mmCIF file of C-alpha atoms in Angstrom:
data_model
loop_
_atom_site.group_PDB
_atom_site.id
_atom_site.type_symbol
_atom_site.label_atom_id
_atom_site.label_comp_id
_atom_site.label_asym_id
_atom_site.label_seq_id
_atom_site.Cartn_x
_atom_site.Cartn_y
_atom_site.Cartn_z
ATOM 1 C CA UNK D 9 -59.579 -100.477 -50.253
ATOM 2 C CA UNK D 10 -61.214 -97.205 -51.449
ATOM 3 C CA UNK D 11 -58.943 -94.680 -52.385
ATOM 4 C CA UNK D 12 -58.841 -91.551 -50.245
ATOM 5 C CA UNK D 13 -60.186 -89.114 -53.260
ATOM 6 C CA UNK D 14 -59.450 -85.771 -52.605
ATOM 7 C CA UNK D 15 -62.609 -84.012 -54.321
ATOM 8 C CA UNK D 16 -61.765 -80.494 -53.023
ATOM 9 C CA UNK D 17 -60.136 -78.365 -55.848
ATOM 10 C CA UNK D 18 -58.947 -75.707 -53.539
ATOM 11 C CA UNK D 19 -58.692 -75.287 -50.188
ATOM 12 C CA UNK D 20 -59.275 -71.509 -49.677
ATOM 13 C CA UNK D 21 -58.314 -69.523 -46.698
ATOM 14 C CA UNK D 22 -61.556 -68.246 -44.730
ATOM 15 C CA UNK D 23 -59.842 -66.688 -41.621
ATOM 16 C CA UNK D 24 -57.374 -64.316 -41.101
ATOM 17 C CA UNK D 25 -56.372 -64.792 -37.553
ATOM 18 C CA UNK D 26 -54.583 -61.802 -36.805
ATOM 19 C CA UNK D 27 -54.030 -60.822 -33.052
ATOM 20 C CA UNK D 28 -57.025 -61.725 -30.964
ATOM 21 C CA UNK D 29 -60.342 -61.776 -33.422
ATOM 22 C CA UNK D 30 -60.488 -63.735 -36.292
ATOM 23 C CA UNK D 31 -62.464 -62.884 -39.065
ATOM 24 C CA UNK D 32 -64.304 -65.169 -41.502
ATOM 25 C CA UNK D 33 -65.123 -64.662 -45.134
ATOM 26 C CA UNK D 34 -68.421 -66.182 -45.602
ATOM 27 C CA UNK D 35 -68.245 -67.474 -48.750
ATOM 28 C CA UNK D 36 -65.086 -69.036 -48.595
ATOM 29 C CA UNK D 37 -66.241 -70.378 -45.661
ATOM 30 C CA UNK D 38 -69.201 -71.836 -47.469
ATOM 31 C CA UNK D 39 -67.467 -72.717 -50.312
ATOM 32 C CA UNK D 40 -64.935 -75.062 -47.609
ATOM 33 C CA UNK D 41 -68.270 -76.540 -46.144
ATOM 34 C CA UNK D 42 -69.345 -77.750 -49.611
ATOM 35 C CA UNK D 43 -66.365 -79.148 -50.966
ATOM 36 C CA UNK D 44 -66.553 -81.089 -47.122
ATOM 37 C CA UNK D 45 -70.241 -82.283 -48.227
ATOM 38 C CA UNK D 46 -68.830 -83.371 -51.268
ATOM 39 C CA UNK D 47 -66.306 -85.557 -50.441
ATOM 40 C CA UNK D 48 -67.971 -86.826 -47.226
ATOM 41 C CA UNK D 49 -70.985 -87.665 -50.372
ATOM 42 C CA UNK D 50 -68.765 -89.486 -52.377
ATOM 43 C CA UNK D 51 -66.685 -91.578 -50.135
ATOM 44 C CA UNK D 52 -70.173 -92.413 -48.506
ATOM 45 C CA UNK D 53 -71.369 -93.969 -51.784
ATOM 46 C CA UNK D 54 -67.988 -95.784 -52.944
ATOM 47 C CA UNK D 55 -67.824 -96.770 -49.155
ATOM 48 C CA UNK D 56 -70.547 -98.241 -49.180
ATOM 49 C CA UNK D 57 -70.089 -100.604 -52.669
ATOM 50 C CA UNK D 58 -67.167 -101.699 -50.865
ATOM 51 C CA UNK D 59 -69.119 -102.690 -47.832
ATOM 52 C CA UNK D 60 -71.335 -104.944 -50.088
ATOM 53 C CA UNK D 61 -68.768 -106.305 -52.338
ATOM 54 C CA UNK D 62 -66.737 -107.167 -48.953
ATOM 55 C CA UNK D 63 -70.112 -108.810 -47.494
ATOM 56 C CA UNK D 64 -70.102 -107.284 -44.483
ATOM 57 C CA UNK D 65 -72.764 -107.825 -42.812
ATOM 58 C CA UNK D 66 -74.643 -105.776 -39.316
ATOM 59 C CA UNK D 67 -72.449 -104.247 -37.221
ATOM 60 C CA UNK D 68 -69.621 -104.483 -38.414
ATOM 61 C CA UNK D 69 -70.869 -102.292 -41.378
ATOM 62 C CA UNK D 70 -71.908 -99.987 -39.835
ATOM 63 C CA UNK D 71 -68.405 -99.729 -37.671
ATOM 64 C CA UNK D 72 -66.771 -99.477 -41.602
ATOM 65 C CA UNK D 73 -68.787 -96.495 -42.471
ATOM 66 C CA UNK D 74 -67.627 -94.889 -39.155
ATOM 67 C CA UNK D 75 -64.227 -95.819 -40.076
ATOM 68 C CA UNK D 76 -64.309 -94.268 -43.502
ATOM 69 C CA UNK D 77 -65.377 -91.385 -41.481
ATOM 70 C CA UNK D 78 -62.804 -91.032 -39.735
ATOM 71 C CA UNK D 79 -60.459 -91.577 -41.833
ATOM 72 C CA UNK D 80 -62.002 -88.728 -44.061
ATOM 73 C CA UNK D 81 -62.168 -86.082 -41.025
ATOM 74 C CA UNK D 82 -58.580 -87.248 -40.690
ATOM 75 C CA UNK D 83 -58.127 -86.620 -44.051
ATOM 76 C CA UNK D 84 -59.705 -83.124 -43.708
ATOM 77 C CA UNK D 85 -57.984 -81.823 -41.179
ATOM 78 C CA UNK D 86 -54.544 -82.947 -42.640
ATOM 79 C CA UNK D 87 -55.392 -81.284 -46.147
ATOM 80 C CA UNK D 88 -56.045 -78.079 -43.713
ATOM 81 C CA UNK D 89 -52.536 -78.353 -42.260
ATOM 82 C CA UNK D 90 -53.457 -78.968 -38.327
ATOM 83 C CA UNK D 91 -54.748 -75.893 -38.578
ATOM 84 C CA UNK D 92 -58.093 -75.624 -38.843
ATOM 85 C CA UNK D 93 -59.028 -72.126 -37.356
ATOM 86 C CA UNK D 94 -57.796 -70.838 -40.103
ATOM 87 C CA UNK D 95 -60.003 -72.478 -42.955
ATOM 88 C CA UNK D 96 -62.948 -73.020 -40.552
ATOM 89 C CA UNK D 97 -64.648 -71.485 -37.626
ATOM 90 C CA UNK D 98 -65.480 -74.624 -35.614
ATOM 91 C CA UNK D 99 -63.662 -77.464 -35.239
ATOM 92 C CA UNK D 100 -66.807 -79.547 -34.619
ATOM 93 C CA UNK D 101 -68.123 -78.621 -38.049
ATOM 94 C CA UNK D 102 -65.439 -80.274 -40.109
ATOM 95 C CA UNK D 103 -65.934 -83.406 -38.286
ATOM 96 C CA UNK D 104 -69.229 -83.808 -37.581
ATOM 97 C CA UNK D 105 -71.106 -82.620 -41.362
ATOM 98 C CA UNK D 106 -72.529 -84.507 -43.879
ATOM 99 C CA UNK D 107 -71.912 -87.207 -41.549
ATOM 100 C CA UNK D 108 -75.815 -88.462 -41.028
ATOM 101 C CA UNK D 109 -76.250 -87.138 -44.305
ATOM 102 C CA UNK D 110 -73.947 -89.626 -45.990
ATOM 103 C CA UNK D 111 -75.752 -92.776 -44.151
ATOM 104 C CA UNK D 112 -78.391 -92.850 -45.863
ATOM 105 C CA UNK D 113 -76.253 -92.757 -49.281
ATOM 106 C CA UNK D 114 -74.091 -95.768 -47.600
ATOM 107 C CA UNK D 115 -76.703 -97.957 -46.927
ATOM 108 C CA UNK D 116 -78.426 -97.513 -49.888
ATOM 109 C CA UNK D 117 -75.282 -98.576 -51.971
ATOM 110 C CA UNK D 118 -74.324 -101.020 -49.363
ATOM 111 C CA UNK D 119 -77.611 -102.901 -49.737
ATOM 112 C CA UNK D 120 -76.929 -103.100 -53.603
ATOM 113 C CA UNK D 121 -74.011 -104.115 -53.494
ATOM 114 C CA UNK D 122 -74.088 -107.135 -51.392
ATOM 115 C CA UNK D 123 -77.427 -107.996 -53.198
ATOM 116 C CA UNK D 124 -75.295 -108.048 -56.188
ATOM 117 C CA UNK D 125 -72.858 -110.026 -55.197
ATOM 118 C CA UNK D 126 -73.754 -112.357 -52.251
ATOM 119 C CA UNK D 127 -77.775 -113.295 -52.958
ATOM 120 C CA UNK D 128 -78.298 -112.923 -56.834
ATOM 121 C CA UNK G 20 -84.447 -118.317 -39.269
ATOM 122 C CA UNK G 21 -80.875 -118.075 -40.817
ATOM 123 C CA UNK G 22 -81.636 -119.938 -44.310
ATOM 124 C CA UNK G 23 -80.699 -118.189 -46.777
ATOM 125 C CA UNK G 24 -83.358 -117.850 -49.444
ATOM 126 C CA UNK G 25 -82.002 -118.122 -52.639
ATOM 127 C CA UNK G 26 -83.362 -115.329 -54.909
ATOM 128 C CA UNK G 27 -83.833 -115.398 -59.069
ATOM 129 C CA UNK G 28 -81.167 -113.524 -60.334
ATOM 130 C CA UNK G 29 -84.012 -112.260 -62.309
ATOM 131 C CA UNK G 30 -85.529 -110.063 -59.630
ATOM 132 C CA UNK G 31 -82.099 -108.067 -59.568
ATOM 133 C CA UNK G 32 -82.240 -107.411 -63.035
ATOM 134 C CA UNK G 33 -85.628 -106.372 -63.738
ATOM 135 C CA UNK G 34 -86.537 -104.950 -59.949
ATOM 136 C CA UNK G 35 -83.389 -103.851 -58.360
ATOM 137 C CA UNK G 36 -81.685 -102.194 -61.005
ATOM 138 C CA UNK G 37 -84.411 -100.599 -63.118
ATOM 139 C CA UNK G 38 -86.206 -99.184 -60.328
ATOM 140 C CA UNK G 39 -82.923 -97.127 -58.695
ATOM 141 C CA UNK G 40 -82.289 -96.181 -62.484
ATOM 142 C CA UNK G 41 -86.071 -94.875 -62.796
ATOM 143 C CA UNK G 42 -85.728 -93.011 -59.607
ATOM 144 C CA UNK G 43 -82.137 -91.209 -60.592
ATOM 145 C CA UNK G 44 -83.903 -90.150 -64.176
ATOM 146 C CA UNK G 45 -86.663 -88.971 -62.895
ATOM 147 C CA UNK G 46 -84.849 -86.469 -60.360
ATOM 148 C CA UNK G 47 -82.882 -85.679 -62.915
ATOM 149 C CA UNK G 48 -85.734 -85.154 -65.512
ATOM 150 C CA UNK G 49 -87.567 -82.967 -62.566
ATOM 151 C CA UNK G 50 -84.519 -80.786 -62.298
ATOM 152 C CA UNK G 51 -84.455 -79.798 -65.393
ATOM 153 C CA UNK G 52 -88.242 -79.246 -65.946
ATOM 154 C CA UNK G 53 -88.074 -77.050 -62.529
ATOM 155 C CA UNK G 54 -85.175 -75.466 -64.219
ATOM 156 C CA UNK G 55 -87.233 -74.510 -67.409
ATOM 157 C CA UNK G 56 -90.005 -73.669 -65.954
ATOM 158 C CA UNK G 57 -89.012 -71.080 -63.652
ATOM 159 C CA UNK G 58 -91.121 -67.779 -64.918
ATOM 160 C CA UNK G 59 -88.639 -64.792 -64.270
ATOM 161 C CA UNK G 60 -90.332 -62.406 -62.172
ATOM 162 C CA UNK G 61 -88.991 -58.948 -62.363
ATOM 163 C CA UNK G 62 -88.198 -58.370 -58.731
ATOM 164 C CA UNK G 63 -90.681 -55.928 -56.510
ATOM 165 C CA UNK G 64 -89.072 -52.852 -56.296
ATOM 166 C CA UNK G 65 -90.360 -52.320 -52.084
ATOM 167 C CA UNK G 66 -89.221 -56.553 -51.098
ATOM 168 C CA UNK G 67 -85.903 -55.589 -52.169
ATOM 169 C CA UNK G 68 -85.111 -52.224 -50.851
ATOM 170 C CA UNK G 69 -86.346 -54.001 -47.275
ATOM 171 C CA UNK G 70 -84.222 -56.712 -48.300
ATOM 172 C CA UNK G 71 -81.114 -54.019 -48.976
ATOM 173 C CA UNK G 72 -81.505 -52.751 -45.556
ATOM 174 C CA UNK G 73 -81.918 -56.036 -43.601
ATOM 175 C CA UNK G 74 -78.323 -55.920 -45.464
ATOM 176 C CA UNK G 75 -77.067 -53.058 -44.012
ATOM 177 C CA UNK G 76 -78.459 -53.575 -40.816
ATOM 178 C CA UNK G 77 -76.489 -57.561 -40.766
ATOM 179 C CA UNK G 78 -73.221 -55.949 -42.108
ATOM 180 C CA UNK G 79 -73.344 -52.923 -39.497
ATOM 181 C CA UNK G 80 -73.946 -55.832 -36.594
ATOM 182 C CA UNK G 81 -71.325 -57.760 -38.586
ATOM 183 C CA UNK G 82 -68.666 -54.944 -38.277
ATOM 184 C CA UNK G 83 -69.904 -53.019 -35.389
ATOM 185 C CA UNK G 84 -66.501 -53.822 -33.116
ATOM 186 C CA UNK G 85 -64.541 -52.450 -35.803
ATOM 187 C CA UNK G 86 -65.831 -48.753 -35.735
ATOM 188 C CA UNK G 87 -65.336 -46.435 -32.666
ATOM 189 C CA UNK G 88 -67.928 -46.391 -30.690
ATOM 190 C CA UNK G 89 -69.717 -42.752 -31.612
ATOM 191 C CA UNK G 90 -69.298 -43.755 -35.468
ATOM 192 C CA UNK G 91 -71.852 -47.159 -34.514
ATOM 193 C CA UNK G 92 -73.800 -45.375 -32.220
ATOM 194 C CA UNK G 93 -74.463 -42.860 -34.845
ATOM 195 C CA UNK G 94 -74.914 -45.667 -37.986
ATOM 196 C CA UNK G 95 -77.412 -47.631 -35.327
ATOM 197 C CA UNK G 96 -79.494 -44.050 -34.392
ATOM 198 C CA UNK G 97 -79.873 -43.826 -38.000
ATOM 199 C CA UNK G 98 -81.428 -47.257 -38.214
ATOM 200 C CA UNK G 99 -83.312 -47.879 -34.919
ATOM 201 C CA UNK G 100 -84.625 -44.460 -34.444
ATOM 202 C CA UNK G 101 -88.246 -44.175 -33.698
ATOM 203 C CA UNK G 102 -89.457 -41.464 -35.841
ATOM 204 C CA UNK G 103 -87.884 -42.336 -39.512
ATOM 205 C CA UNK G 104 -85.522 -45.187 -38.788
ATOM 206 C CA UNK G 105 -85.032 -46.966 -41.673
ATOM 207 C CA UNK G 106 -86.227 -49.994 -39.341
ATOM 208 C CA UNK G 107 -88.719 -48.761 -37.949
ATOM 209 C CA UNK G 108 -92.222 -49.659 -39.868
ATOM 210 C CA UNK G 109 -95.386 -48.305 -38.237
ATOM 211 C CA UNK G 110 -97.993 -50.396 -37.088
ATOM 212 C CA UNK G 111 -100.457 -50.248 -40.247
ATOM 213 C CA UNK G 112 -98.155 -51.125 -42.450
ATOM 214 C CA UNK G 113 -97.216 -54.570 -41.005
ATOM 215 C CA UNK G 114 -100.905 -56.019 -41.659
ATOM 216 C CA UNK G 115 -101.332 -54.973 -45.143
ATOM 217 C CA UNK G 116 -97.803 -56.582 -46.100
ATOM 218 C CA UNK G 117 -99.114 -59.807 -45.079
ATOM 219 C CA UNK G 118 -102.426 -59.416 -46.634
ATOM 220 C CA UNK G 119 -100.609 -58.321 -49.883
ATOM 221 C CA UNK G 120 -98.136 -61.684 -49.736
ATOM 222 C CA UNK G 121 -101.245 -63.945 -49.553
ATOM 223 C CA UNK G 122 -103.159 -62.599 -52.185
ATOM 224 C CA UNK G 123 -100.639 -62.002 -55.128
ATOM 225 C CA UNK G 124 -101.400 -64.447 -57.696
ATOM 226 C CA UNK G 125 -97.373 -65.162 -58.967
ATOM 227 C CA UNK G 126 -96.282 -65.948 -55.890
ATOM 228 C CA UNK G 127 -98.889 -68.315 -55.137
ATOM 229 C CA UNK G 128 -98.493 -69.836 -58.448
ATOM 230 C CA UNK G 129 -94.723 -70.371 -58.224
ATOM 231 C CA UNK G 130 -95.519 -71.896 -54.823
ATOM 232 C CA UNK G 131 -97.821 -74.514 -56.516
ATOM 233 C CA UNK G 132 -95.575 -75.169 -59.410
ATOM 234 C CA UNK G 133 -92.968 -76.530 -56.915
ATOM 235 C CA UNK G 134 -95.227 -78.031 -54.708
ATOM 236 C CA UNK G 135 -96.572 -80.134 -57.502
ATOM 237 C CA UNK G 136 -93.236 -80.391 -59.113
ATOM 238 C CA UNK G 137 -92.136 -82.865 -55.981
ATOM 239 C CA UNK G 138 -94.901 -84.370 -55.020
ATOM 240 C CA UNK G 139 -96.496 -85.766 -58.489
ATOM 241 C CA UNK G 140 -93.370 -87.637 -59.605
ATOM 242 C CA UNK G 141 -93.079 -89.330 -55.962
ATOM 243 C CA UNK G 142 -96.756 -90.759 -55.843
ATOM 244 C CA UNK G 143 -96.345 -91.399 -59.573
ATOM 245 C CA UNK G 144 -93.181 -93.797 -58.862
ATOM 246 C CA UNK G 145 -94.875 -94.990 -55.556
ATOM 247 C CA UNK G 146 -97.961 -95.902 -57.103
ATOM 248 C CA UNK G 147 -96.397 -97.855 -59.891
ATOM 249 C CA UNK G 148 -93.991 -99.713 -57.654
ATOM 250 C CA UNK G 149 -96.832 -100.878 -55.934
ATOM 251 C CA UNK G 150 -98.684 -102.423 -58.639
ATOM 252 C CA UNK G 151 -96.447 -104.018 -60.381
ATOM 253 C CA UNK G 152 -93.534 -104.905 -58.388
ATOM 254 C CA UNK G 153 -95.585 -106.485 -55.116
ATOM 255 C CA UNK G 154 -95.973 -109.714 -53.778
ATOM 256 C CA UNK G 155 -92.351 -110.960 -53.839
ATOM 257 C CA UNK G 156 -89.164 -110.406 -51.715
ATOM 258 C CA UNK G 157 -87.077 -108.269 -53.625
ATOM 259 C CA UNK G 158 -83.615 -107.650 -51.502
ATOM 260 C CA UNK G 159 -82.008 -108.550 -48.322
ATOM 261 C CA UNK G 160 -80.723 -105.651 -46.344
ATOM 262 C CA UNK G 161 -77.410 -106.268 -44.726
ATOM 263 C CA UNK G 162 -77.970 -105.499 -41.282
ATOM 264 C CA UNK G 163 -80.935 -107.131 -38.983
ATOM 265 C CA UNK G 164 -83.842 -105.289 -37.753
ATOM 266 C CA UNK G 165 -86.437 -106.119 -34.799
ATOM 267 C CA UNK G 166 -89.783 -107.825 -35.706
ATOM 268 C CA UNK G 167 -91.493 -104.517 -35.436
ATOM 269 C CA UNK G 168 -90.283 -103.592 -38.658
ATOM 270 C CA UNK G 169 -91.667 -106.487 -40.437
ATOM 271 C CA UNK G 170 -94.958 -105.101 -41.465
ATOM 272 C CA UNK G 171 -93.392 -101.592 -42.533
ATOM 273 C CA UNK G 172 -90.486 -103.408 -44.565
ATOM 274 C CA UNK G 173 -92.185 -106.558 -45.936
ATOM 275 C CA UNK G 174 -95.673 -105.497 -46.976
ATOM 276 C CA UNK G 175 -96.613 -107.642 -49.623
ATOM 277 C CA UNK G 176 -95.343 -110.707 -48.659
ATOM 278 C CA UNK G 177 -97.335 -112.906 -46.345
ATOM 279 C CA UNK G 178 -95.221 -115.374 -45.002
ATOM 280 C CA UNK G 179 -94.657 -114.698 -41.473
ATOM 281 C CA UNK G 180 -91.118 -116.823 -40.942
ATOM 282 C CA UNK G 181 -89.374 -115.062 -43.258
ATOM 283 C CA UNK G 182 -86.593 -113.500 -42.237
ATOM 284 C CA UNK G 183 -87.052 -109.490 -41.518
ATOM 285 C CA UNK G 184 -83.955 -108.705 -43.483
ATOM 286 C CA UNK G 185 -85.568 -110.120 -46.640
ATOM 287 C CA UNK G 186 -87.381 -106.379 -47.910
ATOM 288 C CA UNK G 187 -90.198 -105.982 -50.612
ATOM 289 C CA UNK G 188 -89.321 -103.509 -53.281
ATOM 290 C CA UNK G 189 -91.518 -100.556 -51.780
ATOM 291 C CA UNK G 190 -88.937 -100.734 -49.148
ATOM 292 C CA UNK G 191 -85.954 -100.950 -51.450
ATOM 293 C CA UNK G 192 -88.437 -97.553 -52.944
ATOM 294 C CA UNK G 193 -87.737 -95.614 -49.726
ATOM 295 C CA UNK G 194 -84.272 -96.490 -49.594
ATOM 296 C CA UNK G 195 -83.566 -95.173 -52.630
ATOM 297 C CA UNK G 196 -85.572 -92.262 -52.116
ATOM 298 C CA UNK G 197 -83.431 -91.072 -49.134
ATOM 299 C CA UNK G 198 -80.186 -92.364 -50.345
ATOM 300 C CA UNK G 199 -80.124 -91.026 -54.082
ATOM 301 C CA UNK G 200 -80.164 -87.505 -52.382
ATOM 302 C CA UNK G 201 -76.317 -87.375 -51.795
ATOM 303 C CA UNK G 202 -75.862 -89.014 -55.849
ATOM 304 C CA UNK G 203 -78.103 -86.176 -56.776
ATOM 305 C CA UNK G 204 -76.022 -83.440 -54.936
ATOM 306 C CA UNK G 205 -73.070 -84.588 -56.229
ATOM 307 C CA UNK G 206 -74.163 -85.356 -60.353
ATOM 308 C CA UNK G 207 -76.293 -82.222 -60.488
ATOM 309 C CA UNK G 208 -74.423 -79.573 -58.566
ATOM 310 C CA UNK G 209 -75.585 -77.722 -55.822
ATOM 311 C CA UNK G 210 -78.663 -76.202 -56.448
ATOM 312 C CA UNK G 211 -80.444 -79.204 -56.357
ATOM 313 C CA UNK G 212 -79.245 -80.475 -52.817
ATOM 314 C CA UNK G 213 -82.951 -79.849 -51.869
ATOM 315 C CA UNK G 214 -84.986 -82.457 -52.342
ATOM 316 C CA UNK G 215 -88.558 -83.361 -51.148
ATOM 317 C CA UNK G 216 -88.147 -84.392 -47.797
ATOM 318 C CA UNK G 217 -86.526 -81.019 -47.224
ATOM 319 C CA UNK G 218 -88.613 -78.594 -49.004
ATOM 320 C CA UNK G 219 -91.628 -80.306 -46.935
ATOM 321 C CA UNK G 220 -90.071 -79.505 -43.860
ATOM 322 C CA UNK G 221 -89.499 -76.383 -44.611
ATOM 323 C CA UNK G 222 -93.182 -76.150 -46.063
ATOM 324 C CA UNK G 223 -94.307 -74.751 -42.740
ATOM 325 C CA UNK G 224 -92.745 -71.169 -42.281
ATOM 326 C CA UNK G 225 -93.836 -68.899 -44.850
ATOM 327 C CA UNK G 226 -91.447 -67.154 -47.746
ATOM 328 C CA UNK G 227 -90.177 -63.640 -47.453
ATOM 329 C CA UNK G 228 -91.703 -61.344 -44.366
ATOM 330 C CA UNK G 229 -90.747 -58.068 -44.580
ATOM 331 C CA UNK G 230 -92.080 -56.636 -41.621
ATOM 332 C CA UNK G 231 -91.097 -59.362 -39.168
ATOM 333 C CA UNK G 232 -87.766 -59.748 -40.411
ATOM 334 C CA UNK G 233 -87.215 -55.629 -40.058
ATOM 335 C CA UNK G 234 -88.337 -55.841 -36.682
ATOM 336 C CA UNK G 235 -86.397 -58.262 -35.506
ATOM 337 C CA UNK G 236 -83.368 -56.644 -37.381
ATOM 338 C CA UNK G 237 -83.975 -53.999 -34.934
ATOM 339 C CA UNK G 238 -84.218 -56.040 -32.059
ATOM 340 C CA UNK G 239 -80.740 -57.759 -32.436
ATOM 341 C CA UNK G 240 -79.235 -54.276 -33.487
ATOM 342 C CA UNK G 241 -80.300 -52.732 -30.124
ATOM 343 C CA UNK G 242 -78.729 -55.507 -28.955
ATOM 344 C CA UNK G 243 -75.215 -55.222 -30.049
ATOM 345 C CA UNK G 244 -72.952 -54.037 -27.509
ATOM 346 C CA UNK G 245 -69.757 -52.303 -29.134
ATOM 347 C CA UNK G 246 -66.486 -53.672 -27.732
ATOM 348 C CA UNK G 247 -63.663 -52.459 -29.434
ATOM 349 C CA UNK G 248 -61.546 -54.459 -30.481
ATOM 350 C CA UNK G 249 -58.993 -52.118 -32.245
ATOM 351 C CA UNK G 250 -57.179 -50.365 -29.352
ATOM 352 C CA UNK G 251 -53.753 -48.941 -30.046
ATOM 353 C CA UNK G 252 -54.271 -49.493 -33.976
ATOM 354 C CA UNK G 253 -51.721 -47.112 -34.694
ATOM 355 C CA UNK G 254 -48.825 -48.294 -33.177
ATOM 356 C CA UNK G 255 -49.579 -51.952 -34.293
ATOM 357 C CA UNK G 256 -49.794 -50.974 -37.688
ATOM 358 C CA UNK G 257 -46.504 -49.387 -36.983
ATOM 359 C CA UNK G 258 -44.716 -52.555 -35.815
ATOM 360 C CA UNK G 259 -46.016 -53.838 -38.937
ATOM 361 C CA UNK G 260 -44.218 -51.047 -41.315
ATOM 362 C CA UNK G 261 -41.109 -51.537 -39.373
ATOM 363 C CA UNK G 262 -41.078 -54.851 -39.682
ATOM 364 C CA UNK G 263 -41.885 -54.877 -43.299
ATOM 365 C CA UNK G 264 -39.667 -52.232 -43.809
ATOM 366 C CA UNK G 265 -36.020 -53.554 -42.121
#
C-alpha cells in the first residue's frame, strides 16, 4: 500500500482567530495551498502505479483514486489538528484542490503501469 | 470483444517508454530555454507607480474595518476624489494607454517568444509521433470507453472489432501531455505549474491594463462599507495585560 508521505515541510499558521474576525496572512496561506498541491501531486502519481501494478481495472480504479483522496484530505486535516480555520480559510478548499488536477496525473501513471505489467 | 490481444513487449520498450521520456525532457529542456531567454526589461517607471497604488488602494479595502471610521473615510477621499484622486484618471488618458500597450515593440516580442516557446515543441512532438509511431495499437487503457471514442482514440488502426480500450500512441501523446503537468510541478518547482493548456486559456484577456484596473479599484473602494470591528479595544487589551500580568 502507498505510504501516506507527508511532503509538507511546515505547516505554518495563516489565521489568527482572535475574538470574532479572523485574519489571514496571504502568503502563508498560499504557501499551505501549495504544499496541499504538492502532496495531492504526488500521491496522485504513486497512486496511480499502484493502481496498475494491482491491475485494477474500470471502476474500481477510479473508486481507488477517490480513496487515496480521501485518505489524503484525511490526512490533511489531521496534520492541521481538527482545526482547520486556523491554517485555512475554507474548509472546502483543503478538500476539494488539486483534486481534478491530480486525475489526469493518475491515469496517466495508471495506464503505464498496468501496461507494464499485465499486457507487455 | 474481451480477447485480450497480446502485444510485443517490443512496442513498450521502444513506444511507451521513450515517448513519455521525450515528452518530460522536452518540458524540461523548454523550461530552461524560457528561463534563459527571458530579456530583463527595466520596469516602466508610470505601470508601476499605477501598480503601487492599485496596492494601496487593495490594502486600504483589506484593512478598512480596522481604522475608525473618519481615519477611512479620509484615506478613501484621498483616493476616490474626483478632482486629483489618485484613482481617478481622466478620460483622455485611458485611450492612449491602450494604444501605447499595443504598439510597444518589447512587449509584443516577449509575448511571441512565449507563444512560440509552447506551441513549437508541441506540434514538433505531435508531428513526429504521427509519422513514425502510427498504424499499430500501442496501449490498453484500463478503464472502458463508449464506441464514440473509437475514432478519437484509435486513429491509425483500421480494424473496426478491436476493442476501444486498445489506444494508438497519439492517444497515449495526449495522455501524457495532460498528465506530465503534475510530474512537472512537482520536479521543477513552482514556477513552471503553467503549462500550455493554461497559458492558452488565459491567451484571451490581455496583460497589464492600467486604466481599467484603476477604475475598477475605485469602484470596489466606493464600495466598502466600514464596520468596525474594534469596539471597546481598550478594555480588551486590558483583560489581556491582566491576564498576562497575574
Amino acid at each position: 500500500m502507498a505510504v501516506l508521505e507527508d511532503g509538507r515541510a511546515s505547516e505554518k499558521r495563516s489565521g489568527d482567530d482572535g475574538d470574532d474576525m479572523p485574519i489571514f496572512n496571504a502568503e502563508n496561506l498560499q504557501s499551505n495551498m501549495k504544499s496541499i498541491y504538492y502532496s495531492r501531486t504526488f500521491l496522485s502519481i504513486i497512486g496511480g502505479v499502484v493502481a496498475g501494478i494491482w491491475g485494477f481495472t474500470g471502476l474500481m480504479g477510479f473508486i481507488f483514486y477517490f480513496l487515496i483522496m480521501a485518505t489524503a484530505s484525511l490526512g490533511f486535516v489531521a496534520k492541521a489538528k481538527f482545526s482547520t480555520h486556523k491554517y485555512f480559510d475554507c474548509r472546502n478548499r483543503i478538500l476539494m484542490d488539486g483534486f481534478l488536477g491530480g486525475l489526469m496525473s493518475f491515469v496517466l501513471f495508471w495506464t503505464f503501469a498496468y501496461d507494464i505489467v499485465h499486457i507487455f | 470483444m474481451a480477447e485480450d490481444l497480446v502485444l510485443d513487449t517490443a512496442i513498450r520498450d521502444w513506444v511507451l517508454v521513450p515517448l513519455s521520456v521525450v515528452m518530460v525532457l522536452i518540458g524540461v529542456l523548454r523550461y530552461f530555454v524560457a528561463k534563459l531567454m527571458r530579456s530583463f526589461q527595466p520596469p516602466d517607471r508610470k505601470a508601476l507607480k499605477e501598480g503601487q497604488v492599485v496596492l494601496r488602494a487593495r490594502n486600504l479595502k483589506a484593512g478598512a474595518n480596522f481604522i475608525p471610521a473618519k481615519s477611512f473615510r479620509v484615506r478613501r477621499f484621498y483616493f476616490t476624489n474626483e478632482e486629483n484622486g489618485l484613482l481617478h484618471v481622466p478620460k483622455d488618458q485611458a485611450q492612449n494607454a491602450q494604444a501605447q500597450m499595443f504598439s510597444d515593440p518589447n512587449m509584443a516580442m516577449d509575448m511571441m517568444k512565449k507563444n512560440l516557446s509552447m506551441i513549437i515543441p508541441q506540434t514538433l512532438t505531435f508531428a513526429w509521433v504521427n509519422f513514425f509511431f502510427s498504424g499499430f495499437v500501442a496501449a490498453k487503457i484500463p478503464f472502458p470507453l463508449t464506441q464514440r471514442f473509437r475514432s478519437m482514440l484509435q486513429n491509425g488502426i483500421d480494424l473496426s472489432t478491436v476493442d476501444v480500450s486498445y489506444v494508438s500512441s497519439r492517444s497515449w501523446y495526449f495522455l501524457n501531455l495532460f498528465g506530465l503537468r503534475g510530474l512537472f510541478s512537482l520536479i521543477l518547482g513552482e514556477e513552471n505549474a503553467q503549462d500550455d493548456t493554461q497559458r492558452m486559456m488565459q491567451m484571451g484577456g490581455f496583460g497589464f491594463d492600467p486604466t481599467k484596473s484603476l477604475s475598477a479599484e475605485k469602484d470596489s473602494l466606493d464600495i466598502v462599507q466600514h464596520e468596525w470591528v474594534l469596539p471597546k479595544m481598550e478594555q480588551r487589551a486590558e483583560e489581556v495585560l491582566r491576564k498576562l500580568v497575574k
